[in-house]
Amino acid sequence: EKQIGRTFSNLTTEKEQLVAGFKHLKYHVPNGKMPQTIVFMNSFFAANAFATERQIGVGLERYLGEKSKVIQELPSQEFPAWIRKAMNKKFLSRDVLCSWILTHYVGETSGNLAEEMVRWGKILYLTQASFPHENPALIMRYSDEQYAWALDHEYSFWNYLVNQKMLFKSNDLTNVNLLNDGPFSAGFDEESPDRMGQFIGFRMIQKYMEITDDTVEEMLKKPYEEILVEYEIE
């Protein structure tokens, strides 16, 4: 609690970012649901940001920074280095908008990998639209180096999914390996960033929006098959 108080004695910048972010979100989805309250708290390392029906909770302790004494003293089995490294407050506003969009704007899918990737692409694209001037690496929760690696290997990763016939499988383990947080993406070496499935979905939506006249609202309603067929890697 003392470390949270020292690190976040003034949340003016974060609050301004959040107000601007939700204004952009409302611009793109005028009738979309908005939170009534954002609560900054100590979640005891339970969550970064999480949305309920009307509120968003933000676990400030998860944004203290990897060099914070509190973070350095976390047990390494439960909080390995890759988790501690991600506890950076530069991601706070991004996480708040992403959690709200995930909960209230993009519905759950039946579970095959391609549909889940497109779902995440929509979530991330709308998060980017809420922060139009932010680096897409931050929207992905990547470092600049990780984002550059993902771009460089976009074609080879897509080929891997196609050749292994993974796109239309509904496999919980595959989805976890390619969509969830981790030290790296399964199927590639340890230099790869995690969540490459999310990254491919993000790229799908980016490219789809470049070649269509759809509004963001129209894109959100599009079946994943219509977005999938438009995805081409140059």
Coordinates of N, CA and C in Angstrom, one line a residue:
E1 N 0.8 -1.2 0.0 CA 0.0 0.0 0.0 C 0.9 1.3 0.0
K2 N 2.0 1.2 0.8 CA 2.9 2.4 0.8 C 3.5 2.6 -0.6
Q3 N 3.9 1.5 -1.2 CA 4.6 1.7 -2.5 C 3.6 2.2 -3.6
I4 N 2.3 1.7 -3.5 CA 1.3 2.2 -4.4 C 1.1 3.7 -4.2
G5 N 1.0 4.1 -2.9 CA 0.8 5.5 -2.6 C 1.9 6.4 -3.1
R6 N 3.2 5.9 -3.0 CA 4.3 6.7 -3.5 C 4.3 6.8 -5.0
T7 N 4.1 5.6 -5.7 CA 4.2 5.6 -7.2 C 3.0 6.3 -7.8
F8 N 1.8 6.2 -7.2 CA 0.6 6.7 -7.8 C 0.0 7.8 -6.9
S9 N 0.9 8.7 -6.4 CA 0.4 9.8 -5.6 C -0.5 10.7 -6.4
N10 N -0.3 10.8 -7.7 CA -1.0 11.6 -8.6 C -1.4 10.8 -9.8
L11 N -2.7 10.6 -10.0 CA -3.1 9.9 -11.2 C -3.7 10.8 -12.3
T12 N -3.3 12.0 -12.3 CA -3.9 13.0 -13.2 C -3.7 12.6 -14.6
T13 N -2.4 12.2 -15.0 CA -2.1 11.8 -16.3 C -2.9 10.6 -16.8
E14 N -3.0 9.6 -15.9 CA -3.7 8.4 -16.3 C -5.2 8.7 -16.5
K15 N -5.7 9.5 -15.6 CA -7.2 9.9 -15.7 C -7.5 10.6 -17.0
E16 N -6.6 11.5 -17.4 CA -6.7 12.3 -18.6 C -6.7 11.3 -19.8
Q17 N -5.7 10.4 -19.8 CA -5.6 9.4 -20.8 C -6.9 8.6 -21.0
L18 N -7.5 8.2 -19.8 CA -8.7 7.4 -19.8 C -9.9 8.2 -20.3
V19 N -10.0 9.4 -19.9 CA -11.1 10.2 -20.4 C -11.0 10.4 -22.0
A20 N -9.8 10.6 -22.4 CA -9.6 10.8 -23.9 C -9.9 9.5 -24.6
G21 N -9.5 8.4 -24.0 CA -9.7 7.1 -24.6 C -11.1 6.7 -24.7
F22 N -11.9 7.0 -23.7 CA -13.3 6.6 -23.8 C -14.1 7.6 -24.7
K23 N -13.6 8.8 -24.8 CA -14.2 9.7 -25.8 C -14.0 9.2 -27.2
H24 N -12.8 8.7 -27.5 CA -12.6 8.1 -28.8 C -13.4 6.9 -29.0
L25 N -13.5 6.1 -28.0 CA -14.3 4.9 -28.1 C -15.8 5.2 -28.4
K26 N -16.3 6.2 -27.8 CA -17.7 6.6 -28.0 C -17.9 7.2 -29.4
Y27 N -16.8 7.9 -29.9 CA -16.9 8.4 -31.3 C -17.1 7.2 -32.3
H28 N -16.3 6.2 -32.1 CA -16.4 5.0 -33.0 C -17.6 4.2 -32.8
V29 N -18.1 4.1 -31.6 CA -19.3 3.2 -31.2 C -20.2 4.1 -30.4
P30 N -20.9 5.0 -31.0 CA -21.7 6.0 -30.3 C -22.7 5.4 -29.3
N31 N -23.3 4.3 -29.6 CA -24.2 3.7 -28.7 C -23.6 2.6 -27.8
G32 N -22.3 2.5 -27.8 CA -21.6 1.5 -26.9 C -21.7 1.8 -25.5
K33 N -21.7 0.8 -24.6 CA -21.8 1.0 -23.2 C -20.5 1.6 -22.6
M34 N -20.7 2.5 -21.7 CA -19.6 3.2 -21.0 C -19.6 2.9 -19.5
P35 N -18.5 2.8 -18.9 CA -18.4 2.5 -17.5 C -18.9 3.7 -16.7
Q36 N -19.5 3.4 -15.5 CA -19.9 4.5 -14.6 C -18.8 4.9 -13.7
T37 N -17.9 4.0 -13.4 CA -16.9 4.2 -12.4 C -15.6 3.4 -12.7
I38 N -14.5 4.1 -12.5 CA -13.2 3.4 -12.6 C -12.6 3.4 -11.2
V39 N -12.3 2.2 -10.6 CA -11.9 2.2 -9.2 C -10.4 1.7 -9.2
F40 N -9.5 2.6 -8.7 CA -8.1 2.2 -8.5 C -7.9 1.6 -7.2
M41 N -7.3 0.4 -7.2 CA -7.2 -0.4 -5.9 C -6.0 -1.2 -5.8
N42 N -5.8 -1.9 -4.7 CA -4.8 -2.9 -4.6 C -5.6 -4.2 -4.7
S43 N -5.3 -4.9 -5.8 CA -6.1 -6.2 -6.1 C -5.3 -7.4 -5.5
F44 N -4.2 -7.1 -4.8 CA -3.4 -8.2 -4.2 C -2.9 -9.1 -5.3
F45 N -2.5 -8.5 -6.5 CA -1.9 -9.2 -7.6 C -2.9 -10.1 -8.3
A46 N -4.2 -9.9 -8.1 CA -5.2 -10.7 -8.8 C -5.4 -10.3 -10.2
A47 N -5.3 -9.0 -10.6 CA -5.6 -8.6 -12.0 C -5.0 -7.3 -12.3
N48 N -4.8 -7.1 -13.6 CA -4.4 -5.7 -14.0 C -5.6 -4.8 -14.0
A49 N -6.5 -5.0 -15.0 CA -7.7 -4.3 -15.1 C -8.8 -5.3 -15.4
F50 N -10.0 -5.1 -14.8 CA -11.1 -6.0 -15.0 C -12.4 -5.2 -15.0
A51 N -13.3 -5.6 -15.9 CA -14.5 -4.9 -16.1 C -15.7 -5.7 -15.5
T52 N -16.6 -5.0 -14.9 CA -17.9 -5.6 -14.4 C -19.0 -5.0 -15.3
E53 N -20.2 -5.1 -14.9 CA -21.3 -4.6 -15.7 C -21.2 -3.1 -15.8
R54 N -20.8 -2.4 -14.7 CA -20.8 -0.9 -14.8 C -19.5 -0.3 -14.4
Q55 N -18.6 -1.1 -13.9 CA -17.3 -0.6 -13.3 C -16.1 -1.2 -13.9
I56 N -14.9 -0.6 -13.7 CA -13.7 -1.1 -14.1 C -12.8 -1.0 -12.8
G57 N -12.2 -2.1 -12.4 CA -11.2 -2.1 -11.3 C -9.8 -2.2 -11.9
V58 N -8.9 -1.4 -11.3 CA -7.5 -1.4 -11.8 C -6.6 -1.7 -10.6
G59 N -5.9 -2.8 -10.7 CA -5.0 -3.3 -9.7 C -3.7 -2.5 -9.8
L60 N -3.5 -1.4 -9.1 CA -2.4 -0.5 -9.2 C -1.0 -1.2 -8.9
E61 N -1.1 -2.2 -8.0 CA 0.1 -2.9 -7.6 C 0.8 -3.6 -8.8
R62 N 0.0 -3.9 -9.8 CA 0.6 -4.6 -11.0 C 1.2 -3.6 -12.0
Y63 N 1.3 -2.4 -11.6 CA 1.9 -1.4 -12.5 C 3.0 -0.6 -11.8
L64 N 3.6 -1.2 -10.7 CA 4.6 -0.6 -10.0 C 6.0 -0.6 -10.7
G65 N 6.1 -1.5 -11.7 CA 7.4 -1.5 -12.4 C 8.3 -2.6 -11.9
E66 N 9.0 -3.3 -12.8 CA 9.8 -4.5 -12.4 C 10.9 -4.2 -11.5
K67 N 11.4 -2.9 -11.4 CA 12.5 -2.5 -10.6 C 12.0 -2.2 -9.1
S68 N 10.7 -2.1 -9.0 CA 10.2 -1.8 -7.6 C 10.6 -2.9 -6.7
K69 N 10.9 -2.6 -5.4 CA 11.3 -3.6 -4.4 C 10.2 -4.6 -4.2
V70 N 8.9 -4.1 -4.2 CA 7.8 -5.0 -4.0 C 7.7 -6.0 -5.1
I71 N 7.9 -5.6 -6.3 CA 7.8 -6.5 -7.5 C 9.0 -7.5 -7.4
Q72 N 10.2 -7.0 -7.1 CA 11.4 -7.9 -7.1 C 11.3 -9.0 -6.0
E73 N 10.5 -8.7 -5.0 CA 10.4 -9.7 -3.9 C 9.2 -10.7 -4.1
L74 N 8.5 -10.6 -5.2 CA 7.5 -11.5 -5.5 C 8.1 -12.9 -5.8
P75 N 7.4 -14.0 -5.3 CA 8.0 -15.3 -5.6 C 8.1 -15.6 -7.1
S76 N 9.3 -16.1 -7.5 CA 9.5 -16.3 -8.9 C 8.7 -17.4 -9.5
Q77 N 8.3 -18.4 -8.7 CA 7.5 -19.5 -9.3 C 6.1 -19.0 -9.8
E78 N 5.5 -18.1 -9.0 CA 4.2 -17.6 -9.4 C 4.3 -16.4 -10.3
F79 N 5.4 -15.6 -10.2 CA 5.6 -14.4 -10.9 C 7.0 -14.4 -11.6
P80 N 7.2 -15.2 -12.7 CA 8.5 -15.3 -13.3 C 8.8 -14.0 -13.9
A81 N 10.0 -13.9 -14.4 CA 10.6 -12.6 -14.9 C 9.7 -12.0 -16.0
W82 N 9.2 -12.8 -16.9 CA 8.4 -12.2 -18.0 C 7.1 -11.6 -17.5
I83 N 6.5 -12.1 -16.4 CA 5.4 -11.4 -15.8 C 5.8 -10.1 -15.1
R84 N 6.8 -10.1 -14.4 CA 7.3 -8.9 -13.6 C 7.6 -7.8 -14.6
K85 N 8.3 -8.2 -15.7 CA 8.7 -7.2 -16.7 C 7.5 -6.5 -17.3
A86 N 6.4 -7.1 -17.4 CA 5.2 -6.5 -18.0 C 4.4 -5.6 -17.0
M87 N 4.9 -5.5 -15.8 CA 4.2 -4.7 -14.8 C 4.6 -3.3 -14.9
N88 N 4.3 -2.7 -16.0 CA 4.7 -1.3 -16.3 C 3.5 -0.4 -16.5
K89 N 3.6 0.7 -15.8 CA 2.4 1.6 -15.8 C 2.1 2.3 -17.1
K90 N 3.0 2.1 -18.1 CA 2.7 2.7 -19.4 C 1.6 1.9 -20.1
F91 N 1.3 0.7 -19.6 CA 0.2 -0.1 -20.1 C -1.1 0.1 -19.4
L92 N -1.1 0.9 -18.4 CA -2.3 1.0 -17.5 C -3.6 1.4 -18.3
S93 N -3.5 2.6 -19.0 CA -4.7 3.1 -19.7 C -5.1 2.1 -20.8
R94 N -4.1 1.6 -21.5 CA -4.4 0.6 -22.5 C -5.2 -0.6 -22.0
D95 N -4.7 -1.1 -20.8 CA -5.4 -2.3 -20.2 C -6.8 -1.9 -19.8
V96 N -7.1 -0.7 -19.3 CA -8.4 -0.4 -18.9 C -9.4 -0.4 -20.1
L97 N -9.0 0.3 -21.1 CA -9.9 0.3 -22.3 C -10.0 -1.1 -22.9
C98 N -8.9 -1.9 -23.0 CA -9.0 -3.2 -23.5 C -9.9 -4.1 -22.7
S99 N -9.8 -4.0 -21.4 CA -10.7 -4.9 -20.5 C -12.2 -4.5 -20.7
W100 N -12.5 -3.3 -20.9 CA -13.9 -2.9 -21.1 C -14.4 -3.3 -22.5
I101 N -13.5 -3.2 -23.5 CA -13.9 -3.6 -24.9 C -14.1 -5.1 -24.9
L102 N -13.2 -5.8 -24.3 CA -13.2 -7.3 -24.2 C -14.5 -7.7 -23.6
T103 N -15.0 -7.1 -22.6 CA -16.1 -7.5 -21.8 C -17.5 -7.1 -22.5
H104 N -17.5 -5.9 -23.1 CA -18.8 -5.3 -23.5 C -18.9 -5.0 -25.0
Y105 N -17.9 -5.2 -25.8 CA -18.0 -4.8 -27.2 C -17.8 -6.0 -28.2
V106 N -17.0 -7.0 -27.8 CA -16.7 -8.1 -28.7 C -17.1 -9.4 -28.0
G107 N -18.1 -10.1 -28.5 CA -18.6 -11.2 -27.9 C -17.7 -12.4 -28.0
E108 N -17.9 -13.4 -27.1 CA -17.1 -14.6 -27.2 C -17.5 -15.5 -28.4
T109 N -16.6 -16.3 -28.8 CA -16.8 -17.1 -30.0 C -17.0 -18.6 -29.7
S110 N -17.2 -19.4 -30.8 CA -17.3 -20.8 -30.6 C -16.0 -21.5 -30.3
G111 N -14.9 -20.8 -30.6 CA -13.6 -21.3 -30.1 C -12.6 -21.8 -31.1
N112 N -12.9 -21.9 -32.4 CA -11.8 -22.3 -33.3 C -10.7 -21.2 -33.4
L113 N -9.5 -21.5 -33.7 CA -8.4 -20.6 -33.6 C -8.6 -19.4 -34.5
A114 N -9.0 -19.6 -35.8 CA -9.2 -18.4 -36.7 C -10.2 -17.4 -36.1
E115 N -11.3 -17.9 -35.6 CA -12.4 -17.1 -35.1 C -11.9 -16.3 -33.8
E116 N -11.1 -17.0 -33.0 CA -10.5 -16.4 -31.8 C -9.5 -15.3 -32.2
M117 N -8.7 -15.6 -33.2 CA -7.7 -14.6 -33.6 C -8.4 -13.3 -34.1
V118 N -9.5 -13.5 -35.0 CA -10.2 -12.3 -35.5 C -10.9 -11.6 -34.3
R119 N -11.4 -12.3 -33.3 CA -12.0 -11.7 -32.2 C -11.0 -10.8 -31.5
W120 N -9.8 -11.3 -31.2 CA -8.8 -10.5 -30.6 C -8.3 -9.4 -31.5
G121 N -8.3 -9.6 -32.8 CA -8.0 -8.5 -33.7 C -9.0 -7.3 -33.5
K122 N -10.3 -7.7 -33.4 CA -11.3 -6.6 -33.2 C -11.1 -5.9 -31.9
I123 N -10.8 -6.6 -30.8 CA -10.5 -6.0 -29.5 C -9.4 -5.1 -29.6
L124 N -8.3 -5.5 -30.2 CA -7.0 -4.7 -30.2 C -7.2 -3.5 -31.2
Y125 N -7.9 -3.7 -32.3 CA -8.1 -2.6 -33.2 C -9.0 -1.5 -32.6
L126 N -10.0 -1.9 -31.8 CA -10.8 -0.9 -31.1 C -10.0 -0.2 -30.0
T127 N -9.2 -1.0 -29.4 CA -8.3 -0.4 -28.4 C -7.4 0.6 -29.0
Q128 N -6.8 0.3 -30.2 CA -6.0 1.2 -30.9 C -6.8 2.5 -31.3
A129 N -8.0 2.3 -31.8 CA -8.9 3.4 -32.2 C -9.2 4.3 -31.0
S130 N -9.1 3.8 -29.8 CA -9.4 4.6 -28.6 C -8.1 5.4 -28.2
F131 N -7.0 4.9 -28.7 CA -5.7 5.7 -28.5 C -5.0 5.8 -29.9
P132 N -5.6 6.6 -30.8 CA -5.1 6.6 -32.2 C -3.7 7.0 -32.4
H133 N -3.1 7.7 -31.4 CA -1.7 8.2 -31.6 C -0.7 7.3 -30.9
E134 N -1.2 6.2 -30.2 CA -0.2 5.3 -29.6 C 0.4 4.3 -30.5
N135 N 1.6 4.0 -30.2 CA 2.4 3.0 -30.9 C 1.6 1.6 -30.8
P136 N 1.4 1.0 -32.0 CA 0.8 -0.3 -31.9 C 1.5 -1.4 -31.1
A137 N 2.8 -1.2 -30.9 CA 3.5 -2.1 -30.0 C 2.9 -2.0 -28.6
L138 N 2.6 -0.8 -28.1 CA 2.0 -0.6 -26.8 C 0.6 -1.3 -26.7
I139 N -0.2 -1.1 -27.8 CA -1.5 -1.7 -27.9 C -1.4 -3.2 -27.7
M140 N -0.4 -3.8 -28.3 CA -0.1 -5.3 -28.2 C 0.5 -5.7 -26.9
R141 N 0.9 -4.7 -26.1 CA 1.7 -5.0 -24.9 C 3.0 -5.6 -25.2
Y142 N 3.6 -5.1 -26.3 CA 4.9 -5.6 -26.7 C 5.9 -4.4 -26.5
S143 N 7.2 -4.8 -26.5 CA 8.3 -3.8 -26.6 C 8.4 -3.5 -28.1
D144 N 9.1 -2.4 -28.5 CA 9.3 -2.1 -29.9 C 10.0 -3.3 -30.6
E145 N 10.9 -3.9 -29.9 CA 11.7 -5.0 -30.5 C 10.8 -6.2 -30.7
Q146 N 9.9 -6.5 -29.8 CA 9.0 -7.6 -30.0 C 8.0 -7.4 -31.1
Y147 N 7.6 -6.1 -31.2 CA 6.6 -5.8 -32.3 C 7.3 -5.9 -33.7
A148 N 8.6 -5.5 -33.7 CA 9.3 -5.6 -35.0 C 9.6 -7.1 -35.3
W149 N 9.8 -7.9 -34.3 CA 10.0 -9.3 -34.6 C 8.8 -9.9 -35.1
A150 N 7.6 -9.6 -34.5 CA 6.3 -10.1 -35.0 C 6.1 -9.7 -36.4
L151 N 6.3 -8.5 -36.8 CA 6.1 -8.0 -38.2 C 7.0 -8.8 -39.1
D152 N 8.3 -9.0 -38.7 CA 9.2 -9.7 -39.6 C 8.9 -11.1 -39.8
H153 N 8.2 -11.7 -38.8 CA 7.8 -13.2 -38.9 C 6.3 -13.4 -39.1
E154 N 5.6 -12.4 -39.5 CA 4.2 -12.5 -39.8 C 3.9 -13.6 -40.8
Y155 N 4.7 -13.5 -41.9 CA 4.4 -14.5 -43.0 C 4.7 -15.9 -42.6
S156 N 5.9 -16.1 -42.0 CA 6.3 -17.4 -41.6 C 5.3 -18.0 -40.5
F157 N 4.8 -17.2 -39.6 CA 3.9 -17.6 -38.6 C 2.6 -18.0 -39.2
W158 N 2.1 -17.2 -40.2 CA 0.9 -17.5 -40.9 C 1.0 -18.9 -41.6
N159 N 2.1 -19.0 -42.3 CA 2.4 -20.3 -43.0 C 2.4 -21.5 -42.1
Y160 N 3.0 -21.3 -40.9 CA 3.0 -22.3 -39.9 C 1.6 -22.7 -39.5
L161 N 0.7 -21.8 -39.3 CA -0.7 -22.1 -38.9 C -1.4 -22.8 -40.0
V162 N -1.2 -22.4 -41.3 CA -1.8 -23.0 -42.4 C -1.3 -24.4 -42.7
N163 N 0.0 -24.5 -42.7 CA 0.6 -25.9 -43.0 C 0.3 -26.9 -41.9
Q164 N 0.1 -26.4 -40.7 CA -0.2 -27.4 -39.6 C -1.7 -27.6 -39.4
K165 N -2.5 -26.9 -40.3 CA -3.9 -27.0 -40.4 C -4.5 -26.7 -39.0
M166 N -4.1 -25.6 -38.4 CA -4.5 -25.2 -37.1 C -5.7 -24.2 -37.1
L167 N -5.9 -23.6 -38.2 CA -6.9 -22.4 -38.2 C -8.3 -22.8 -37.7
F168 N -8.7 -23.9 -38.1 CA -10.1 -24.3 -37.9 C -10.3 -25.3 -36.8
K169 N -9.2 -25.5 -36.0 CA -9.3 -26.5 -34.9 C -9.8 -25.7 -33.7
S170 N -10.6 -26.4 -32.9 CA -11.0 -25.9 -31.6 C -10.3 -26.7 -30.5
N171 N -9.1 -26.2 -30.2 CA -8.2 -26.9 -29.3 C -7.8 -25.9 -28.2
D172 N -8.2 -26.2 -27.0 CA -7.9 -25.3 -25.9 C -6.5 -25.1 -25.7
L173 N -5.7 -26.1 -25.8 CA -4.2 -26.0 -25.6 C -3.6 -25.1 -26.7
T174 N -4.0 -25.3 -27.9 CA -3.5 -24.4 -29.0 C -3.9 -23.0 -28.8
N175 N -5.1 -22.7 -28.4 CA -5.5 -21.4 -28.1 C -4.7 -20.7 -27.0
V176 N -4.5 -21.5 -25.9 CA -3.7 -21.0 -24.8 C -2.3 -20.7 -25.3
N177 N -1.7 -21.6 -26.0 CA -0.3 -21.4 -26.5 C -0.1 -20.2 -27.4
L178 N -1.2 -19.8 -28.2 CA -1.0 -18.8 -29.2 C -1.8 -17.5 -28.9
L179 N -2.7 -17.5 -27.9 CA -3.5 -16.4 -27.6 C -3.3 -15.8 -26.2
N180 N -2.8 -16.6 -25.3 CA -2.6 -16.2 -23.9 C -1.2 -15.7 -23.6
D181 N -1.1 -14.9 -22.5 CA 0.2 -14.4 -22.0 C 1.1 -15.6 -21.8
G182 N 2.4 -15.4 -22.0 CA 3.4 -16.4 -21.8 C 4.8 -15.8 -22.0
P183 N 5.8 -16.6 -21.8 CA 7.2 -16.1 -22.1 C 7.5 -16.0 -23.6
F184 N 6.8 -16.8 -24.4 CA 7.0 -16.7 -25.9 C 5.8 -17.5 -26.5
S185 N 5.8 -17.6 -27.8 CA 4.7 -18.3 -28.5 C 5.1 -19.7 -28.9
A186 N 4.3 -20.7 -28.5 CA 4.6 -22.1 -28.8 C 4.7 -22.3 -30.3
G187 N 5.7 -23.1 -30.7 CA 5.9 -23.3 -32.1 C 7.0 -22.5 -32.7
F188 N 7.4 -21.5 -32.0 CA 8.6 -20.7 -32.4 C 9.6 -20.7 -31.3
D189 N 10.8 -20.1 -31.6 CA 11.8 -20.1 -30.6 C 11.6 -19.1 -29.5
E190 N 12.4 -19.1 -28.5 CA 12.2 -18.2 -27.3 C 12.4 -16.8 -27.6
E191 N 12.8 -16.4 -28.8 CA 12.9 -15.0 -29.1 C 11.6 -14.4 -29.5
S192 N 10.6 -15.2 -29.8 CA 9.3 -14.8 -30.2 C 8.6 -14.2 -29.1
P193 N 7.8 -13.1 -29.3 CA 6.9 -12.6 -28.3 C 5.7 -13.6 -28.1
D194 N 5.0 -13.4 -27.0 CA 3.9 -14.3 -26.7 C 2.7 -13.7 -27.5
R195 N 1.6 -14.5 -27.5 CA 0.3 -14.0 -28.1 C 0.4 -13.7 -29.6
M196 N 1.2 -14.5 -30.3 CA 1.3 -14.2 -31.8 C 0.0 -14.4 -32.5
G197 N -0.9 -15.2 -31.9 CA -2.2 -15.4 -32.5 C -3.0 -14.1 -32.4
Q198 N -2.9 -13.4 -31.3 CA -3.5 -12.1 -31.2 C -2.9 -11.1 -32.2
F199 N -1.6 -11.1 -32.3 CA -1.0 -10.2 -33.3 C -1.5 -10.5 -34.7
I200 N -1.6 -11.7 -35.1 CA -2.1 -12.0 -36.5 C -3.5 -11.5 -36.6
G201 N -4.3 -11.7 -35.6 CA -5.7 -11.2 -35.6 C -5.7 -9.6 -35.8
F202 N -4.8 -9.0 -35.0 CA -4.7 -7.5 -35.1 C -4.3 -7.1 -36.5
R203 N -3.4 -7.8 -37.1 CA -3.0 -7.5 -38.5 C -4.1 -7.7 -39.5
M204 N -4.9 -8.8 -39.3 CA -6.0 -9.1 -40.1 C -7.0 -7.9 -40.2
I205 N -7.3 -7.4 -39.0 CA -8.3 -6.3 -38.9 C -7.7 -5.0 -39.5
Q206 N -6.4 -4.7 -39.2 CA -5.7 -3.6 -39.8 C -5.8 -3.6 -41.3
K207 N -5.5 -4.7 -41.9 CA -5.5 -4.8 -43.3 C -6.9 -4.8 -43.9
Y208 N -7.8 -5.4 -43.2 CA -9.2 -5.4 -43.6 C -9.8 -4.0 -43.7
M209 N -9.4 -3.2 -42.7 CA -9.9 -1.8 -42.6 C -9.3 -0.9 -43.7
E210 N -8.1 -1.3 -44.1 CA -7.4 -0.5 -45.1 C -8.0 -0.7 -46.5
I211 N -8.7 -1.9 -46.7 CA -9.2 -2.2 -48.1 C -10.7 -2.1 -48.2
T212 N -11.4 -1.8 -47.1 CA -12.8 -1.7 -47.1 C -13.3 -0.3 -46.7
D213 N -14.5 0.0 -46.9 CA -15.1 1.3 -46.4 C -15.9 1.1 -45.1
D214 N -15.8 0.0 -44.5 CA -16.5 -0.3 -43.3 C -16.2 0.7 -42.2
T215 N -17.2 1.1 -41.4 CA -16.9 1.8 -40.2 C -16.5 0.8 -39.1
V216 N -16.0 1.3 -38.0 CA -15.6 0.4 -36.9 C -16.8 -0.4 -36.5
E217 N -18.0 0.2 -36.3 CA -19.2 -0.5 -35.9 C -19.5 -1.7 -36.9
E218 N -19.4 -1.4 -38.2 CA -19.7 -2.4 -39.2 C -18.7 -3.5 -39.1
M219 N -17.4 -3.2 -38.9 CA -16.4 -4.2 -38.8 C -16.6 -5.1 -37.6
L220 N -17.1 -4.6 -36.5 CA -17.3 -5.4 -35.3 C -18.4 -6.4 -35.5
K221 N -19.3 -6.2 -36.5 CA -20.4 -7.1 -36.7 C -20.0 -8.1 -37.8
K222 N -18.9 -8.0 -38.5 CA -18.6 -8.8 -39.6 C -18.2 -10.2 -39.1
P223 N -18.8 -11.3 -39.7 CA -18.3 -12.6 -39.4 C -16.8 -12.8 -39.7
Y224 N -16.2 -13.7 -38.9 CA -14.8 -13.8 -39.0 C -14.4 -14.3 -40.4
E225 N -15.2 -15.1 -41.1 CA -14.9 -15.7 -42.4 C -14.7 -14.6 -43.4
E226 N -15.5 -13.5 -43.3 CA -15.4 -12.4 -44.3 C -14.1 -11.6 -44.1
I227 N -13.6 -11.6 -42.9 CA -12.3 -10.9 -42.6 C -11.1 -11.8 -43.0
L228 N -11.3 -13.1 -42.7 CA -10.2 -14.1 -43.0 C -9.8 -14.1 -44.4
V229 N -10.9 -14.1 -45.3 CA -10.6 -14.3 -46.8 C -9.9 -13.0 -47.3
E230 N -9.9 -11.9 -46.7 CA -9.3 -10.7 -47.2 C -7.9 -10.5 -46.7
Y231 N -7.4 -11.4 -45.8 CA -6.1 -11.3 -45.2 C -5.0 -11.8 -46.2
E232 N -4.2 -10.8 -46.6 CA -3.0 -11.2 -47.5 C -1.8 -10.5 -46.9
I233 N -0.7 -11.3 -47.0 CA 0.6 -10.8 -46.5 C 1.4 -10.4 -47.7
E234 N 1.8 -9.1 -47.7 CA 2.6 -8.6 -48.9 C 4.0 -9.2 -48.8

